XYZ file of C-alpha atoms in Angstrom:
480
model
C 20.737 -9.009 18.950
C 21.056 -5.553 20.534
C 24.636 -4.266 20.755
C 24.557 -4.196 24.560
C 23.068 -7.712 24.623
C 25.970 -8.869 22.446
C 28.515 -7.476 24.916
C 26.746 -9.080 27.876
C 26.287 -12.425 26.091
C 29.974 -12.785 25.183
C 31.464 -11.223 28.313
C 29.343 -13.339 30.660
C 30.832 -16.462 29.090
C 34.274 -15.249 30.141
C 32.979 -14.257 33.581
C 31.480 -17.714 34.203
C 34.635 -19.490 33.000
C 36.881 -17.212 35.057
C 34.761 -17.655 38.176
C 34.996 -21.419 37.678
C 38.786 -21.217 37.372
C 38.939 -18.988 40.466
C 36.829 -21.335 42.590
C 38.854 -24.363 41.458
C 42.118 -22.496 42.197
C 40.861 -21.457 45.626
C 39.953 -25.049 46.481
C 43.430 -26.183 45.382
C 45.197 -23.430 47.335
C 43.263 -23.936 50.556
C 42.712 -27.685 50.370
C 46.244 -28.624 49.305
C 47.969 -25.752 51.146
C 49.426 -24.241 47.976
C 49.457 -20.639 49.249
C 53.105 -20.209 48.227
C 53.061 -22.233 45.015
C 54.272 -19.393 42.805
C 54.370 -21.520 39.632
C 50.635 -22.052 40.064
C 50.155 -18.364 40.919
C 52.093 -17.356 37.799
C 49.815 -19.450 35.569
C 46.726 -18.058 37.311
C 47.985 -14.455 36.917
C 48.645 -14.939 33.184
C 45.160 -16.408 32.801
C 43.535 -13.485 34.663
C 45.425 -10.983 32.491
C 44.141 -12.825 29.418
C 40.549 -12.637 30.721
C 40.685 -8.884 31.389
C 42.295 -8.199 28.020
C 39.594 -10.247 26.292
C 36.785 -8.504 28.182
C 38.328 -5.124 27.344
C 38.662 -6.121 23.682
C 34.987 -7.150 23.585
C 33.962 -3.807 25.131
C 36.048 -1.782 22.669
C 34.992 -3.802 19.624
C 31.268 -3.512 20.370
C 31.152 0.194 21.265
C 32.029 3.299 19.266
C 33.335 5.525 22.055
C 33.825 5.297 25.798
C 32.114 3.237 28.464
C 32.541 2.991 32.212
C 33.345 -0.716 31.880
C 36.398 0.079 29.725
C 37.890 2.044 32.594
C 37.030 -0.614 35.159
C 38.485 -3.462 33.107
C 41.677 -1.464 32.541
C 41.849 -0.912 36.306
C 41.327 -4.620 37.017
C 44.029 -5.512 34.517
C 46.547 -3.226 36.209
C 45.614 -3.670 39.861
C 45.062 -7.427 40.150
C 46.188 -8.877 36.798
C 49.600 -7.232 36.621
C 49.726 -6.975 40.435
C 49.307 -10.738 40.813
C 51.807 -11.387 38.026
C 54.351 -9.163 39.805
C 53.964 -11.050 43.068
C 54.301 -14.399 41.289
C 57.505 -13.325 39.569
C 58.971 -12.159 42.886
C 58.048 -15.477 44.471
C 59.595 -17.437 41.608
C 62.821 -15.527 42.244
C 62.662 -16.615 45.912
C 62.051 -13.078 47.126
C 59.745 -12.368 50.042
C 56.770 -10.206 49.144
C 56.374 -7.228 51.446
C 53.685 -4.661 52.001
C 55.413 -1.731 53.703
C 57.151 -3.590 56.569
C 55.020 -6.730 56.494
C 55.705 -10.057 54.825
C 52.576 -11.144 52.932
C 54.180 -13.915 50.854
C 51.802 -16.515 52.264
C 48.632 -14.535 51.431
C 49.182 -12.919 48.008
C 48.025 -15.921 45.955
C 44.811 -16.509 47.889
C 44.118 -12.778 47.937
C 44.653 -12.524 44.185
C 42.078 -15.276 43.604
C 39.544 -13.674 45.948
C 40.050 -10.260 44.334
C 39.397 -11.777 40.910
C 36.171 -13.320 42.218
C 35.162 -9.928 43.643
C 35.809 -8.147 40.354
C 33.823 -10.726 38.394
C 30.846 -10.367 40.750
C 30.894 -6.577 40.426
C 31.147 -6.763 36.627
C 28.298 -9.270 36.467
C 26.129 -7.074 38.702
C 26.868 -3.923 36.717
C 26.203 -5.516 33.329
C 22.969 -7.082 34.585
C 21.598 -3.731 35.765
C 22.699 -1.858 32.614
C 21.455 -4.422 30.091
C 18.544 -2.199 29.038
C 20.544 0.992 28.432
C 23.105 2.118 25.897
C 26.263 2.330 28.017
C 28.261 4.456 25.569
C 29.214 7.982 26.672
C 27.967 10.104 23.802
C 28.183 13.911 23.626
C 28.176 14.506 19.869
C 24.487 15.509 19.752
C 24.936 18.139 22.440
C 28.165 19.410 20.884
C 26.418 19.946 17.565
C 23.453 21.661 19.235
C 25.182 23.792 21.905
C 28.309 25.904 22.186
C 30.187 23.481 24.424
C 33.463 25.267 23.677
C 32.256 28.464 25.358
C 30.669 26.424 28.132
C 33.950 24.637 28.805
C 35.822 27.951 29.064
C 33.213 29.296 31.488
C 33.468 26.195 33.685
C 37.262 26.356 33.634
C 37.331 30.005 34.701
C 34.700 29.397 37.403
C 36.811 26.571 38.782
C 39.825 28.837 39.202
C 37.733 31.625 40.734
C 36.619 29.109 43.381
C 40.227 27.998 43.930
C 41.430 31.580 44.363
C 38.498 32.783 46.459
C 37.615 29.749 48.560
C 35.659 31.868 51.066
C 32.906 32.436 48.493
C 31.136 29.289 49.687
C 30.008 28.361 53.187
C 31.111 24.764 52.644
C 34.638 23.479 52.068
C 33.050 20.355 50.600
C 31.147 22.451 48.048
C 34.318 24.411 47.276
C 36.136 21.175 46.626
C 33.421 20.021 44.233
C 33.221 23.334 42.364
C 36.999 23.611 42.052
C 37.002 20.306 40.159
C 34.929 21.799 37.331
C 38.184 22.458 35.457
C 38.381 18.707 34.836
C 34.859 18.815 33.413
C 36.029 21.593 31.095
C 38.891 19.402 29.851
C 36.497 16.518 29.230
C 34.136 18.780 27.295
C 37.026 20.205 25.274
C 38.298 16.715 24.438
C 34.883 15.752 23.016
C 34.421 19.159 21.348
C 37.788 18.960 19.589
C 36.859 15.511 18.278
C 33.466 16.539 16.854
C 34.135 20.238 16.045
C 37.859 20.432 15.520
C 39.627 23.669 14.637
C 43.019 25.082 15.614
C 41.620 27.596 18.091
C 39.662 25.000 20.070
C 42.557 22.547 20.093
C 45.001 25.294 21.132
C 42.762 26.283 24.060
C 42.512 22.610 25.010
C 46.307 22.292 25.051
C 46.652 25.587 26.937
C 44.312 24.420 29.702
C 46.235 21.131 29.927
C 49.481 23.064 30.399
C 47.927 25.400 32.993
C 46.490 22.525 35.040
C 49.810 20.683 34.916
C 51.843 23.725 35.980
C 49.423 24.507 38.822
C 49.587 20.889 40.007
C 53.398 20.943 39.922
C 53.893 24.207 41.779
C 50.854 24.360 44.074
C 49.842 20.745 44.602
C 51.201 17.691 46.421
C 49.467 14.882 44.539
C 50.836 12.990 41.542
C 47.425 12.316 40.016
C 46.774 16.050 39.615
C 49.887 16.329 37.431
C 49.141 13.371 35.197
C 45.360 13.814 34.844
C 45.566 16.623 32.220
C 47.707 14.342 30.035
C 45.115 11.598 30.402
C 42.602 13.931 28.745
C 44.993 14.373 25.816
C 45.251 10.586 25.410
C 41.461 10.424 25.702
C 41.194 12.951 22.867
C 43.383 10.852 20.566
C 41.441 7.709 21.437
C 38.081 9.357 20.696
C 39.426 10.919 17.500
C 40.617 7.525 16.254
C 37.212 5.957 16.958
C 35.378 8.912 15.365
C 37.460 8.853 12.177
C 37.552 5.061 11.891
C 41.310 4.778 12.445
C 42.843 1.876 14.396
C 42.375 2.340 18.144
C 46.056 1.933 18.916
C 47.345 4.352 16.318
C 50.779 5.963 16.393
C 49.558 9.163 18.100
C 47.880 7.189 20.908
C 50.895 4.932 21.449
C 53.336 7.844 21.464
C 51.207 9.902 23.860
C 50.942 6.876 26.162
C 54.706 6.335 26.112
C 55.258 10.039 26.810
C 52.933 9.828 29.814
C 54.754 6.785 31.265
C 58.134 8.470 30.700
C 56.852 11.644 32.338
C 55.622 9.609 35.299
C 58.848 7.676 35.797
C 61.381 10.417 35.249
C 59.586 13.503 36.528
C 56.302 13.080 38.408
C 57.351 10.422 40.924
C 60.853 11.714 41.770
C 59.733 15.347 41.799
C 56.670 14.889 43.995
C 58.449 12.580 46.437
C 61.254 15.087 46.828
C 58.807 17.984 47.116
C 56.903 16.292 49.935
C 60.176 15.547 51.703
C 61.588 19.091 51.471
C 58.296 20.843 52.180
C 57.473 18.776 55.249
C 54.069 18.178 53.666
C 51.465 17.374 56.316
C 48.488 15.455 54.901
C 46.426 16.367 57.977
C 46.390 20.027 56.997
C 46.986 19.440 53.291
C 49.906 21.860 53.007
C 53.638 22.350 53.561
C 55.171 22.988 56.975
C 58.619 24.123 55.781
C 59.996 26.579 53.256
C 60.848 25.064 49.884
C 61.229 25.963 46.216
C 59.659 23.892 43.457
C 62.044 25.471 40.936
C 65.052 24.376 42.986
C 63.684 20.839 43.179
C 63.204 20.774 39.391
C 66.768 22.063 38.874
C 68.143 19.428 41.248
C 66.075 16.739 39.556
C 67.551 17.450 36.134
C 71.010 17.755 37.678
C 70.602 14.313 39.257
C 71.031 15.664 42.776
C 67.992 14.179 44.507
C 67.713 10.724 46.035
C 64.696 9.634 43.992
C 66.444 9.848 40.623
C 67.523 6.214 40.646
C 65.616 4.433 37.896
C 65.021 1.269 39.896
C 63.629 3.205 42.880
C 61.199 5.241 40.787
C 60.014 2.404 38.577
C 59.544 0.206 41.638
C 57.338 2.868 43.254
C 55.350 3.188 40.036
C 54.753 -0.563 39.780
C 53.963 -0.897 43.483
C 51.365 1.836 43.156
C 49.568 -0.190 40.495
C 49.693 -3.373 42.570
C 46.664 -3.764 44.823
C 47.242 -7.441 45.629
C 49.822 -6.900 48.375
C 47.696 -4.156 49.945
C 44.641 -6.365 50.135
C 46.763 -9.337 51.236
C 48.029 -7.455 54.290
C 44.599 -6.365 55.537
C 43.045 -9.730 54.659
C 45.835 -11.535 56.526
C 45.207 -9.449 59.647
C 41.406 -9.290 59.308
C 40.801 -10.764 62.764
C 42.864 -8.016 64.383
C 41.734 -5.133 62.166
C 38.009 -5.765 61.607
C 37.095 -3.497 64.546
C 38.818 -0.565 62.824
C 36.657 -0.600 59.686
C 33.934 1.269 61.559
C 36.435 4.004 62.410
C 37.126 4.384 58.687
C 33.417 4.505 57.858
C 32.756 7.051 60.608
C 35.680 9.207 59.451
C 34.369 9.051 55.881
C 30.970 10.322 56.984
C 32.343 13.053 59.258
C 34.754 14.468 56.693
C 31.839 14.915 54.278
C 29.925 17.208 56.644
C 30.395 20.928 55.838
C 32.367 22.940 58.400
C 29.476 25.367 58.673
C 27.458 22.512 60.171
C 30.313 20.834 62.069
C 33.118 23.413 62.648
C 35.189 21.038 64.807
C 35.077 18.082 62.478
C 38.261 15.960 62.548
C 40.690 15.913 59.607
C 40.503 13.220 56.973
C 42.796 10.681 58.644
C 41.598 7.538 56.877
C 44.749 7.099 54.826
C 47.026 7.926 57.737
C 45.398 5.508 60.144
C 45.585 2.809 57.477
C 49.295 3.572 57.166
C 49.584 3.316 60.926
C 47.975 -0.121 60.931
C 50.414 -1.264 58.266
C 53.437 0.116 60.115
C 52.642 -0.499 63.766
C 49.427 -2.512 63.986
C 47.704 0.263 65.943
C 45.372 3.100 65.066
C 47.663 5.818 66.404
C 48.176 8.210 63.470
C 51.623 8.137 61.909
C 53.021 11.321 60.404
C 53.516 10.054 56.875
C 53.533 12.028 53.641
C 51.475 9.511 51.700
C 48.220 7.703 52.274
C 47.702 3.960 52.477
C 44.497 2.594 51.040
C 42.984 -0.632 52.364
C 41.619 -2.073 49.142
C 38.146 -2.865 47.887
C 38.158 -6.590 48.647
C 39.839 -6.420 52.054
C 37.807 -3.456 53.319
C 34.628 -5.301 52.310
C 35.938 -8.389 54.099
C 36.651 -6.350 57.239
C 33.017 -5.249 57.319
C 31.645 -8.764 57.617
C 33.718 -11.521 56.067
C 32.900 -13.428 52.883
C 29.187 -12.584 53.000
C 29.984 -8.867 53.148
C 32.314 -9.179 50.143
C 29.566 -10.758 48.036
C 26.982 -8.182 49.163
C 29.320 -5.206 48.615
C 30.332 -6.425 45.153
C 26.742 -6.876 44.003
C 25.603 -3.663 45.699
C 28.417 -1.601 44.174
C 27.593 -3.004 40.750
C 23.964 -1.966 41.243
C 24.887 1.537 42.502
C 27.346 2.143 39.663
C 24.752 0.986 37.142
C 22.015 3.285 38.467
C 24.334 6.281 38.816
C 25.733 5.695 35.355
C 22.256 5.485 33.848
C 21.243 8.727 35.579
C 24.402 10.479 34.348
C 23.853 9.386 30.743
C 20.296 10.734 30.914
C 21.529 14.130 32.182
C 24.883 14.248 30.425
C 24.638 17.965 29.583
C 24.623 19.015 33.244
C 28.184 19.994 34.332
C 27.716 18.294 37.704
C 26.595 15.105 35.973
C 29.813 15.257 33.957
C 31.777 15.818 37.161
C 30.104 12.802 38.732
C 30.921 10.839 35.578
C 34.586 11.829 35.843
C 34.741 10.801 39.475
C 33.178 7.430 38.722
C 35.485 6.898 35.736
C 38.575 7.637 37.835
C 37.403 5.338 40.623
C 36.744 2.646 38.032
C 40.214 3.186 36.519
C 41.600 2.387 39.976
C 39.336 -0.715 40.046
C 37.661 0.877 43.108
C 40.759 -0.153 45.088
C 41.219 3.231 46.741
C 37.670 3.565 48.021
C 38.835 2.322 51.470
C 35.489 1.186 52.919
C 34.067 -1.228 50.383
C 32.719 1.714 48.400
C 30.832 3.449 51.226
C 33.129 6.476 51.169
C 32.578 6.883 47.450
C 28.807 6.610 47.821
C 28.804 9.677 50.072
C 30.833 11.814 47.671
C 28.711 10.570 44.766
C 25.556 11.518 46.662
C 26.727 15.113 47.156
C 27.418 15.630 43.451
C 24.204 13.801 42.579
C 22.227 16.226 44.745
C 23.873 19.187 42.991
C 22.972 17.606 39.642
C 19.354 17.096 40.683
C 19.013 20.648 42.087
C 20.496 22.308 38.992
C 18.378 20.106 36.728
C 15.286 21.265 38.632
C 16.339 24.921 38.385
C 17.100 24.757 34.660
C 13.847 22.952 33.970
C 11.787 25.558 35.807
C 13.687 28.487 34.295
C 12.787 27.181 30.851
């Protein structure tokens, strides 16, 4: 049996069993009105965690490197597995479950079941459409043949030239894409250091990680930009362990993971929250509106003089960020009132993707803010908040057209991810293909929960990078 057939054969058994459990649970919850039976929800959450862990174990055991499905299963485990478990534990302790200001205690269990069904449908669709391809991300052949180390440095420097001289391009959208090439450089360096390790290459890799982290701390306003460079370091250790035949969860991987979580809890979250507060960060314009000093904030953080230093506050924010169940529960609960707004989100997604040279007066990207407004006030009037609210993959699909739309969007997203992934693997040497791969991997790691419009918003951004990949492939082919 082909390796990929083995993965599909075993994993589909779990998918079928889990779908059966989900359908039975849904019938029990709706038919017997067990929406707030948290003992039942606790058992279901533990079972779903077991399923995702088993599926992830099967994927790791039957592949030698990385696959897109590894990232997606990890995202599912965190967003709905642990998210549902969290809600169940709160319910068992007789605590109401809130999403922002809204009590969703009566909808979290049903939502958790429906999200699990959605994830299983997407996984089944993706595996069906990738059954004839090798889904492993493999760069060793190219690394041995080409000087990927020099290429990574060139991409990294180009990325920072674009960031410093943003007027070089007529399109802010193109600038945004090109400025992300530094992440491609880190990915290339991670693979290069695994297959062609020496101290110079590894030192450059670490240097670029430090530079990206420092830039994100002092010039950025998003937590993910700070932690992403460290993710590449963990990725390096994972790939090195697989390449050398060491246990996957070796000491270096465990320690680097613990360091990342500690960094998140005790620096990233409190620092960035305080920075947004002091700077008067306006997400409409993407910059600060007041004078502030990042160095002063760091000094105050270590001195314990900022309000976000409390361990319970920070850890709660961290856990809530992983939980997608309460988010989806809120929008699912209010679907009848909010379904008309989904078309505003889709329209905004399309408009924000149009270059300013074509549409100079295009509106700002207000999708996250209007979602926050719905959660806080039930209206679409934008609220001046310093963080975005995502709607969730399941609930945004449901808002489009109910249960039928959820099924269609799950199967369609699985098909689109499969075809894009296959195209990327066939053109893996192209930097834009690698950038598209990174974007898809990160979306998968979030279990597609932050795509807002059932995946439609992501399709548009994928299409832009795909076009750049196709154009550069055509140019390179004709130059040769």
